[in-house]
Amino acid sequence: ANRTIFQVTETAEIVVEIVFRHRAAGAYLLHEFVVMPDHLHLLLTPGHKTTMEKAMQLIKGGSSYEIHKRREHRMEIWQPGFHEQTIRDVRDFQHKVEYIRMNLVEAKLVETPEQWPYSSAGSRFKLDEMPKGLASGAKAPVHVQSVVGAKAPTP
């Protein structure tokens, strides 16, 4: 079982802060996200100079560094690796947005996605629009970051 490290308000806020810091720096476009108690879902498009691997390294490495610095501990935050899916078209994009938003509801953490503070479902965060290539029907590869899990403690 994964640890629910992101149930701690401060750690969840740090993850959100890091996601938006790297987006502001142009590493990727951010279309949707949710920080669950033990993992993260992102729908993003890597920037021209960023691979998906680099984007995840920025988010995971940056949040680990900040969590360790501010909370003064050294426990493992993330499992190695991540699950990646490529978005094929507008319908696929919209399906992933819905999946990310409804994850909280299906986990019975909230009744509506907007109630969760660490999610793009509420109006607290400004997001990037769907990539123009998808809207025009072009088959440009647009990536969805599916699941990034917090690492379970080792005995």
PDB file of N, CA, C and O in Angstrom, residues 25-82:
ATOM      1  N   ALA A  25       7.672  28.449 -15.763  1.00  0.00           N
ATOM      2  CA  ALA A  25       8.992  28.523 -16.400  1.00  0.00           C
ATOM      3  C   ALA A  25       8.961  27.994 -17.838  1.00  0.00           C
ATOM      4  O   ALA A  25       9.983  27.994 -18.524  1.00  0.00           O
ATOM      5  N   GLY A  26       7.804  27.502 -18.280  1.00  0.00           N
ATOM      6  CA  GLY A  26       7.662  27.044 -19.656  1.00  0.00           C
ATOM      7  C   GLY A  26       8.028  25.600 -19.908  1.00  0.00           C
ATOM      8  O   GLY A  26       8.173  25.186 -21.059  1.00  0.00           O
ATOM      9  N   ALA A  27       8.174  24.803 -18.853  1.00  0.00           N
ATOM     10  CA  ALA A  27       8.549  23.391 -19.041  1.00  0.00           C
ATOM     11  C   ALA A  27       7.426  22.590 -19.701  1.00  0.00           C
ATOM     12  O   ALA A  27       7.685  21.612 -20.394  1.00  0.00           O
ATOM     13  N   TYR A  28       6.173  23.000 -19.477  1.00  0.00           N
ATOM     14  CA  TYR A  28       5.026  22.276 -20.031  1.00  0.00           C
ATOM     15  C   TYR A  28       3.782  23.148 -19.926  1.00  0.00           C
ATOM     16  O   TYR A  28       3.748  24.136 -19.198  1.00  0.00           O
ATOM     17  N   LEU A  29       2.753  22.728 -20.661  1.00  0.00           N
ATOM     18  CA  LEU A  29       1.410  23.291 -20.506  1.00  0.00           C
ATOM     19  C   LEU A  29       0.663  22.373 -19.554  1.00  0.00           C
ATOM     20  O   LEU A  29       0.793  21.150 -19.635  1.00  0.00           O
ATOM     21  N   LEU A  30      -0.115  22.950 -18.664  1.00  0.00           N
ATOM     22  CA  LEU A  30      -0.874  22.174 -17.680  1.00  0.00           C
ATOM     23  C   LEU A  30      -2.358  22.303 -17.985  1.00  0.00           C
ATOM     24  O   LEU A  30      -2.911  23.395 -17.979  1.00  0.00           O
ATOM     25  N   HIS A  31      -2.990  21.167 -18.270  1.00  0.00           N
ATOM     26  CA  HIS A  31      -4.397  21.167 -18.664  1.00  0.00           C
ATOM     27  C   HIS A  31      -5.325  20.710 -17.547  1.00  0.00           C
ATOM     28  O   HIS A  31      -6.486  21.105 -17.503  1.00  0.00           O
ATOM     29  N   GLU A  32      -4.833  19.853 -16.671  1.00  0.00           N
ATOM     30  CA  GLU A  32      -5.649  19.316 -15.572  1.00  0.00           C
ATOM     31  C   GLU A  32      -4.711  18.642 -14.583  1.00  0.00           C
ATOM     32  O   GLU A  32      -3.673  18.127 -14.960  1.00  0.00           O
ATOM     33  N   PHE A  33      -5.095  18.639 -13.296  1.00  0.00           N
ATOM     34  CA  PHE A  33      -4.290  17.910 -12.318  1.00  0.00           C
ATOM     35  C   PHE A  33      -5.129  17.630 -11.072  1.00  0.00           C
ATOM     36  O   PHE A  33      -6.126  18.282 -10.800  1.00  0.00           O
ATOM     37  N   VAL A  34      -4.679  16.630 -10.318  1.00  0.00           N
ATOM     38  CA  VAL A  34      -5.205  16.390  -8.980  1.00  0.00           C
ATOM     39  C   VAL A  34      -4.106  15.740  -8.149  1.00  0.00           C
ATOM     40  O   VAL A  34      -3.413  14.835  -8.613  1.00  0.00           O
ATOM     41  N   VAL A  35      -3.914  16.253  -6.940  1.00  0.00           N
ATOM     42  CA  VAL A  35      -3.006  15.634  -5.977  1.00  0.00           C
ATOM     43  C   VAL A  35      -3.886  14.799  -5.058  1.00  0.00           C
ATOM     44  O   VAL A  35      -4.649  15.333  -4.264  1.00  0.00           O
ATOM     45  N   MET A  36      -3.805  13.482  -5.224  1.00  0.00           N
ATOM     46  CA  MET A  36      -4.558  12.546  -4.394  1.00  0.00           C
ATOM     47  C   MET A  36      -3.755  12.315  -3.107  1.00  0.00           C
ATOM     48  O   MET A  36      -2.594  12.703  -3.029  1.00  0.00           O
ATOM     49  N   PRO A  37      -4.344  11.659  -2.097  1.00  0.00           N
ATOM     50  CA  PRO A  37      -3.582  11.420  -0.860  1.00  0.00           C
ATOM     51  C   PRO A  37      -2.282  10.642  -1.070  1.00  0.00           C
ATOM     52  O   PRO A  37      -1.330  10.840  -0.327  1.00  0.00           O
ATOM     53  N   ASP A  38      -2.220   9.772  -2.096  1.00  0.00           N
ATOM     54  CA  ASP A  38      -1.003   8.976  -2.282  1.00  0.00           C
ATOM     55  C   ASP A  38      -0.456   8.968  -3.706  1.00  0.00           C
ATOM     56  O   ASP A  38       0.444   8.196  -4.016  1.00  0.00           O
ATOM     57  N   HIS A  39      -1.002   9.802  -4.590  1.00  0.00           N
ATOM     58  CA  HIS A  39      -0.459   9.898  -5.945  1.00  0.00           C
ATOM     59  C   HIS A  39      -0.933  11.169  -6.628  1.00  0.00           C
ATOM     60  O   HIS A  39      -1.692  11.945  -6.043  1.00  0.00           O
ATOM     61  N   LEU A  40      -0.483  11.340  -7.844  1.00  0.00           N
ATOM     62  CA  LEU A  40      -0.728  12.553  -8.601  1.00  0.00           C
ATOM     63  C   LEU A  40      -1.183  12.187  -9.997  1.00  0.00           C
ATOM     64  O   LEU A  40      -0.655  11.253 -10.597  1.00  0.00           O
ATOM     65  N   HIS A  41      -2.182  12.913 -10.507  1.00  0.00           N
ATOM     66  CA  HIS A  41      -2.582  12.787 -11.915  1.00  0.00           C
ATOM     67  C   HIS A  41      -2.363  14.135 -12.579  1.00  0.00           C
ATOM     68  O   HIS A  41      -2.769  15.159 -12.020  1.00  0.00           O
ATOM     69  N   LEU A  42      -1.745  14.117 -13.752  1.00  0.00           N
ATOM     70  CA  LEU A  42      -1.516  15.338 -14.511  1.00  0.00           C
ATOM     71  C   LEU A  42      -1.916  15.116 -15.959  1.00  0.00           C
ATOM     72  O   LEU A  42      -1.680  14.042 -16.508  1.00  0.00           O
ATOM     73  N   LEU A  43      -2.478  16.141 -16.556  1.00  0.00           N
ATOM     74  CA  LEU A  43      -2.687  16.161 -18.002  1.00  0.00           C
ATOM     75  C   LEU A  43      -1.857  17.335 -18.476  1.00  0.00           C
ATOM     76  O   LEU A  43      -2.172  18.493 -18.163  1.00  0.00           O
ATOM     77  N   LEU A  44      -0.752  17.035 -19.135  1.00  0.00           N
ATOM     78  CA  LEU A  44       0.139  18.112 -19.547  1.00  0.00           C
ATOM     79  C   LEU A  44       0.730  17.852 -20.915  1.00  0.00           C
ATOM     80  O   LEU A  44       0.732  16.735 -21.419  1.00  0.00           O
ATOM     81  N   THR A  45       1.214  18.932 -21.507  1.00  0.00           N
ATOM     82  CA  THR A  45       1.907  18.877 -22.791  1.00  0.00           C
ATOM     83  C   THR A  45       3.322  19.389 -22.556  1.00  0.00           C
ATOM     84  O   THR A  45       3.485  20.556 -22.189  1.00  0.00           O
ATOM     85  N   PRO A  46       4.334  18.543 -22.716  1.00  0.00           N
ATOM     86  CA  PRO A  46       5.708  19.008 -22.517  1.00  0.00           C
ATOM     87  C   PRO A  46       6.032  20.170 -23.457  1.00  0.00           C
ATOM     88  O   PRO A  46       5.525  20.221 -24.580  1.00  0.00           O
ATOM     89  N   GLY A  47       6.878  21.087 -22.980  1.00  0.00           N
ATOM     90  CA  GLY A  47       7.314  22.213 -23.804  1.00  0.00           C
ATOM     91  C   GLY A  47       8.256  21.752 -24.907  1.00  0.00           C
ATOM     92  O   GLY A  47       8.654  20.585 -24.951  1.00  0.00           O
ATOM     93  N   HIS A  48       8.631  22.683 -25.780  1.00  0.00           N
ATOM     94  CA  HIS A  48       9.484  22.348 -26.928  1.00  0.00           C
ATOM     95  C   HIS A  48      10.835  21.780 -26.505  1.00  0.00           C
ATOM     96  O   HIS A  48      11.412  20.962 -27.204  1.00  0.00           O
ATOM     97  N   LYS A  49      11.343  22.218 -25.349  1.00  0.00           N
ATOM     98  CA  LYS A  49      12.664  21.771 -24.900  1.00  0.00           C
ATOM     99  C   LYS A  49      12.562  20.776 -23.751  1.00  0.00           C
ATOM    100  O   LYS A  49      13.545  20.506 -23.075  1.00  0.00           O
ATOM    101  N   THR A  50      11.363  20.239 -23.506  1.00  0.00           N
ATOM    102  CA  THR A  50      11.155  19.354 -22.358  1.00  0.00           C
ATOM    103  C   THR A  50      10.562  18.023 -22.814  1.00  0.00           C
ATOM    104  O   THR A  50       9.591  18.010 -23.556  1.00  0.00           O
ATOM    105  N   THR A  51      11.145  16.928 -22.369  1.00  0.00           N
ATOM    106  CA  THR A  51      10.542  15.617 -22.592  1.00  0.00           C
ATOM    107  C   THR A  51       9.580  15.350 -21.440  1.00  0.00           C
ATOM    108  O   THR A  51       9.619  16.027 -20.412  1.00  0.00           O
ATOM    109  N   MET A  52       8.731  14.348 -21.581  1.00  0.00           N
ATOM    110  CA  MET A  52       7.849  13.970 -20.484  1.00  0.00           C
ATOM    111  C   MET A  52       8.686  13.536 -19.277  1.00  0.00           C
ATOM    112  O   MET A  52       8.370  13.852 -18.140  1.00  0.00           O
ATOM    113  N   GLU A  53       9.781  12.804 -19.534  1.00  0.00           N
ATOM    114  CA  GLU A  53      10.664  12.355 -18.449  1.00  0.00           C
ATOM    115  C   GLU A  53      11.228  13.548 -17.680  1.00  0.00           C
ATOM    116  O   GLU A  53      11.273  13.535 -16.458  1.00  0.00           O
ATOM    117  N   LYS A  54      11.648  14.578 -18.424  1.00  0.00           N
ATOM    118  CA  LYS A  54      12.206  15.776 -17.789  1.00  0.00           C
ATOM    119  C   LYS A  54      11.124  16.511 -16.981  1.00  0.00           C
ATOM    120  O   LYS A  54      11.384  16.969 -15.862  1.00  0.00           O
ATOM    121  N   ALA A  55       9.933  16.612 -17.539  1.00  0.00           N
ATOM    122  CA  ALA A  55       8.830  17.276 -16.827  1.00  0.00           C
ATOM    123  C   ALA A  55       8.557  16.562 -15.504  1.00  0.00           C
ATOM    124  O   ALA A  55       8.408  17.210 -14.452  1.00  0.00           O
ATOM    125  N   MET A  56       8.531  15.231 -15.529  1.00  0.00           N
ATOM    126  CA  MET A  56       8.263  14.474 -14.304  1.00  0.00           C
ATOM    127  C   MET A  56       9.425  14.579 -13.325  1.00  0.00           C
ATOM    128  O   MET A  56       9.222  14.635 -12.117  1.00  0.00           O
ATOM    129  N   GLN A  57      10.638  14.646 -13.842  1.00  0.00           N
ATOM    130  CA  GLN A  57      11.819  14.828 -12.987  1.00  0.00           C
ATOM    131  C   GLN A  57      11.730  16.181 -12.269  1.00  0.00           C
ATOM    132  O   GLN A  57      12.021  16.276 -11.072  1.00  0.00           O
ATOM    133  N   LEU A  58      11.329  17.216 -12.991  1.00  0.00           N
ATOM    134  CA  LEU A  58      11.177  18.544 -12.391  1.00  0.00           C
ATOM    135  C   LEU A  58      10.129  18.520 -11.273  1.00  0.00           C
ATOM    136  O   LEU A  58      10.351  19.062 -10.191  1.00  0.00           O
ATOM    137  N   ILE A  59       8.998  17.883 -11.543  1.00  0.00           N
ATOM    138  CA  ILE A  59       7.900  17.858 -10.575  1.00  0.00           C
ATOM    139  C   ILE A  59       8.252  16.979  -9.371  1.00  0.00           C
ATOM    140  O   ILE A  59       8.142  17.413  -8.223  1.00  0.00           O
ATOM    141  N   LYS A  60       8.683  15.759  -9.645  1.00  0.00           N
ATOM    142  CA  LYS A  60       8.978  14.838  -8.542  1.00  0.00           C
ATOM    143  C   LYS A  60      10.217  15.270  -7.765  1.00  0.00           C
ATOM    144  O   LYS A  60      10.205  15.304  -6.535  1.00  0.00           O
ATOM    145  N   GLY A  61      11.287  15.611  -8.486  1.00  0.00           N
ATOM    146  CA  GLY A  61      12.519  16.036  -7.821  1.00  0.00           C
ATOM    147  C   GLY A  61      12.330  17.344  -7.075  1.00  0.00           C
ATOM    148  O   GLY A  61      12.777  17.497  -5.937  1.00  0.00           O
ATOM    149  N   GLY A  62      11.653  18.287  -7.717  1.00  0.00           N
ATOM    150  CA  GLY A  62      11.419  19.588  -7.093  1.00  0.00           C
ATOM    151  C   GLY A  62      10.552  19.485  -5.852  1.00  0.00           C
ATOM    152  O   GLY A  62      10.838  20.107  -4.822  1.00  0.00           O
ATOM    153  N   SER A  63       9.487  18.682  -5.922  1.00  0.00           N
ATOM    154  CA  SER A  63       8.603  18.551  -4.752  1.00  0.00           C
ATOM    155  C   SER A  63       9.296  17.767  -3.638  1.00  0.00           C
ATOM    156  O   SER A  63       9.178  18.132  -2.463  1.00  0.00           O
ATOM    157  N   SER A  64      10.053  16.737  -3.976  1.00  0.00           N
ATOM    158  CA  SER A  64      10.799  15.988  -2.953  1.00  0.00           C
ATOM    159  C   SER A  64      11.762  16.912  -2.222  1.00  0.00           C
ATOM    160  O   SER A  64      11.838  16.913  -0.993  1.00  0.00           O
ATOM    161  N   TYR A  65      12.503  17.705  -2.997  1.00  0.00           N
ATOM    162  CA  TYR A  65      13.482  18.628  -2.415  1.00  0.00           C
ATOM    163  C   TYR A  65      12.795  19.603  -1.446  1.00  0.00           C
ATOM    164  O   TYR A  65      13.238  19.782  -0.307  1.00  0.00           O
ATOM    165  N   GLU A  66      11.692  20.212  -1.888  1.00  0.00           N
ATOM    166  CA  GLU A  66      10.997  21.199  -1.057  1.00  0.00           C
ATOM    167  C   GLU A  66      10.360  20.557   0.181  1.00  0.00           C
ATOM    168  O   GLU A  66      10.405  21.129   1.267  1.00  0.00           O
ATOM    169  N   ILE A  67       9.774  19.374   0.016  1.00  0.00           N
ATOM    170  CA  ILE A  67       9.155  18.683   1.161  1.00  0.00           C
ATOM    171  C   ILE A  67      10.224  18.358   2.195  1.00  0.00           C
ATOM    172  O   ILE A  67      10.055  18.593   3.391  1.00  0.00           O
ATOM    173  N   HIS A  68      11.360  17.837   1.731  1.00  0.00           N
ATOM    174  CA  HIS A  68      12.452  17.507   2.661  1.00  0.00           C
ATOM    175  C   HIS A  68      12.974  18.759   3.353  1.00  0.00           C
ATOM    176  O   HIS A  68      13.224  18.753   4.559  1.00  0.00           O
ATOM    177  N   LYS A  69      13.143  19.836   2.597  1.00  0.00           N
ATOM    178  CA  LYS A  69      13.685  21.075   3.143  1.00  0.00           C
ATOM    179  C   LYS A  69      12.738  21.686   4.187  1.00  0.00           C
ATOM    180  O   LYS A  69      13.160  22.043   5.277  1.00  0.00           O
ATOM    181  N   ARG A  70      11.460  21.756   3.846  1.00  0.00           N
ATOM    182  CA  ARG A  70      10.513  22.438   4.736  1.00  0.00           C
ATOM    183  C   ARG A  70      10.059  21.583   5.902  1.00  0.00           C
ATOM    184  O   ARG A  70       9.753  22.096   6.973  1.00  0.00           O
ATOM    185  N   ARG A  71       9.987  20.282   5.695  1.00  0.00           N
ATOM    186  CA  ARG A  71       9.487  19.399   6.751  1.00  0.00           C
ATOM    187  C   ARG A  71      10.626  18.693   7.496  1.00  0.00           C
ATOM    188  O   ARG A  71      10.382  17.933   8.420  1.00  0.00           O
ATOM    189  N   GLU A  72      11.842  18.933   7.044  1.00  0.00           N
ATOM    190  CA  GLU A  72      13.041  18.413   7.705  1.00  0.00           C
ATOM    191  C   GLU A  72      13.025  16.899   7.917  1.00  0.00           C
ATOM    192  O   GLU A  72      13.173  16.409   9.023  1.00  0.00           O
ATOM    193  N   HIS A  73      12.762  16.189   6.839  1.00  0.00           N
ATOM    194  CA  HIS A  73      12.896  14.726   6.892  1.00  0.00           C
ATOM    195  C   HIS A  73      13.406  14.231   5.549  1.00  0.00           C
ATOM    196  O   HIS A  73      13.490  14.977   4.588  1.00  0.00           O
ATOM    197  N   ARG A  74      13.751  12.967   5.487  1.00  0.00           N
ATOM    198  CA  ARG A  74      14.374  12.411   4.292  1.00  0.00           C
ATOM    199  C   ARG A  74      13.645  11.198   3.732  1.00  0.00           C
ATOM    200  O   ARG A  74      14.218  10.431   2.990  1.00  0.00           O
ATOM    201  N   MET A  75      12.389  10.991   4.104  1.00  0.00           N
ATOM    202  CA  MET A  75      11.714   9.795   3.604  1.00  0.00           C
ATOM    203  C   MET A  75      11.482   9.885   2.095  1.00  0.00           C
ATOM    204  O   MET A  75      11.445  10.967   1.527  1.00  0.00           O
ATOM    205  N   GLU A  76      11.360   8.714   1.478  1.00  0.00           N
ATOM    206  CA  GLU A  76      11.081   8.661   0.048  1.00  0.00           C
ATOM    207  C   GLU A  76       9.693   9.244  -0.195  1.00  0.00           C
ATOM    208  O   GLU A  76       8.740   8.909   0.503  1.00  0.00           O
ATOM    209  N   ILE A  77       9.584  10.096  -1.198  1.00  0.00           N
ATOM    210  CA  ILE A  77       8.309  10.719  -1.514  1.00  0.00           C
ATOM    211  C   ILE A  77       7.623   9.996  -2.670  1.00  0.00           C
ATOM    212  O   ILE A  77       6.451   9.692  -2.613  1.00  0.00           O
ATOM    213  N   TRP A  78       8.362   9.724  -3.728  1.00  0.00           N
ATOM    214  CA  TRP A  78       7.786   9.163  -4.960  1.00  0.00           C
ATOM    215  C   TRP A  78       8.322   7.773  -5.269  1.00  0.00           C
ATOM    216  O   TRP A  78       9.480   7.496  -5.045  1.00  0.00           O
ATOM    217  N   GLN A  79       7.483   6.955  -5.865  1.00  0.00           N
ATOM    218  CA  GLN A  79       7.944   5.702  -6.447  1.00  0.00           C
ATOM    219  C   GLN A  79       8.730   6.054  -7.703  1.00  0.00           C
ATOM    220  O   GLN A  79       8.483   7.079  -8.326  1.00  0.00           O
ATOM    221  N   PRO A  80       9.680   5.212  -8.090  1.00  0.00           N
ATOM    222  CA  PRO A  80      10.390   5.476  -9.345  1.00  0.00           C
ATOM    223  C   PRO A  80       9.430   5.326 -10.531  1.00  0.00           C
ATOM    224  O   PRO A  80       8.497   4.528 -10.474  1.00  0.00           O
ATOM    225  N   GLY A  81       9.683   6.070 -11.573  1.00  0.00           N
ATOM    226  CA  GLY A  81       8.905   5.947 -12.804  1.00  0.00           C
ATOM    227  C   GLY A  81       7.542   6.612 -12.734  1.00  0.00           C
ATOM    228  O   GLY A  81       7.184   7.227 -11.734  1.00  0.00           O
ATOM    229  N   PHE A  82       6.802   6.469 -13.823  1.00  0.00           N
ATOM    230  CA  PHE A  82       5.454   7.002 -13.921  1.00  0.00           C
ATOM    231  C   PHE A  82       4.759   6.318 -15.082  1.00  0.00           C
ATOM    232  O   PHE A  82       5.394   5.677 -15.902  1.00  0.00           O
TER     233      PHE A  82
END
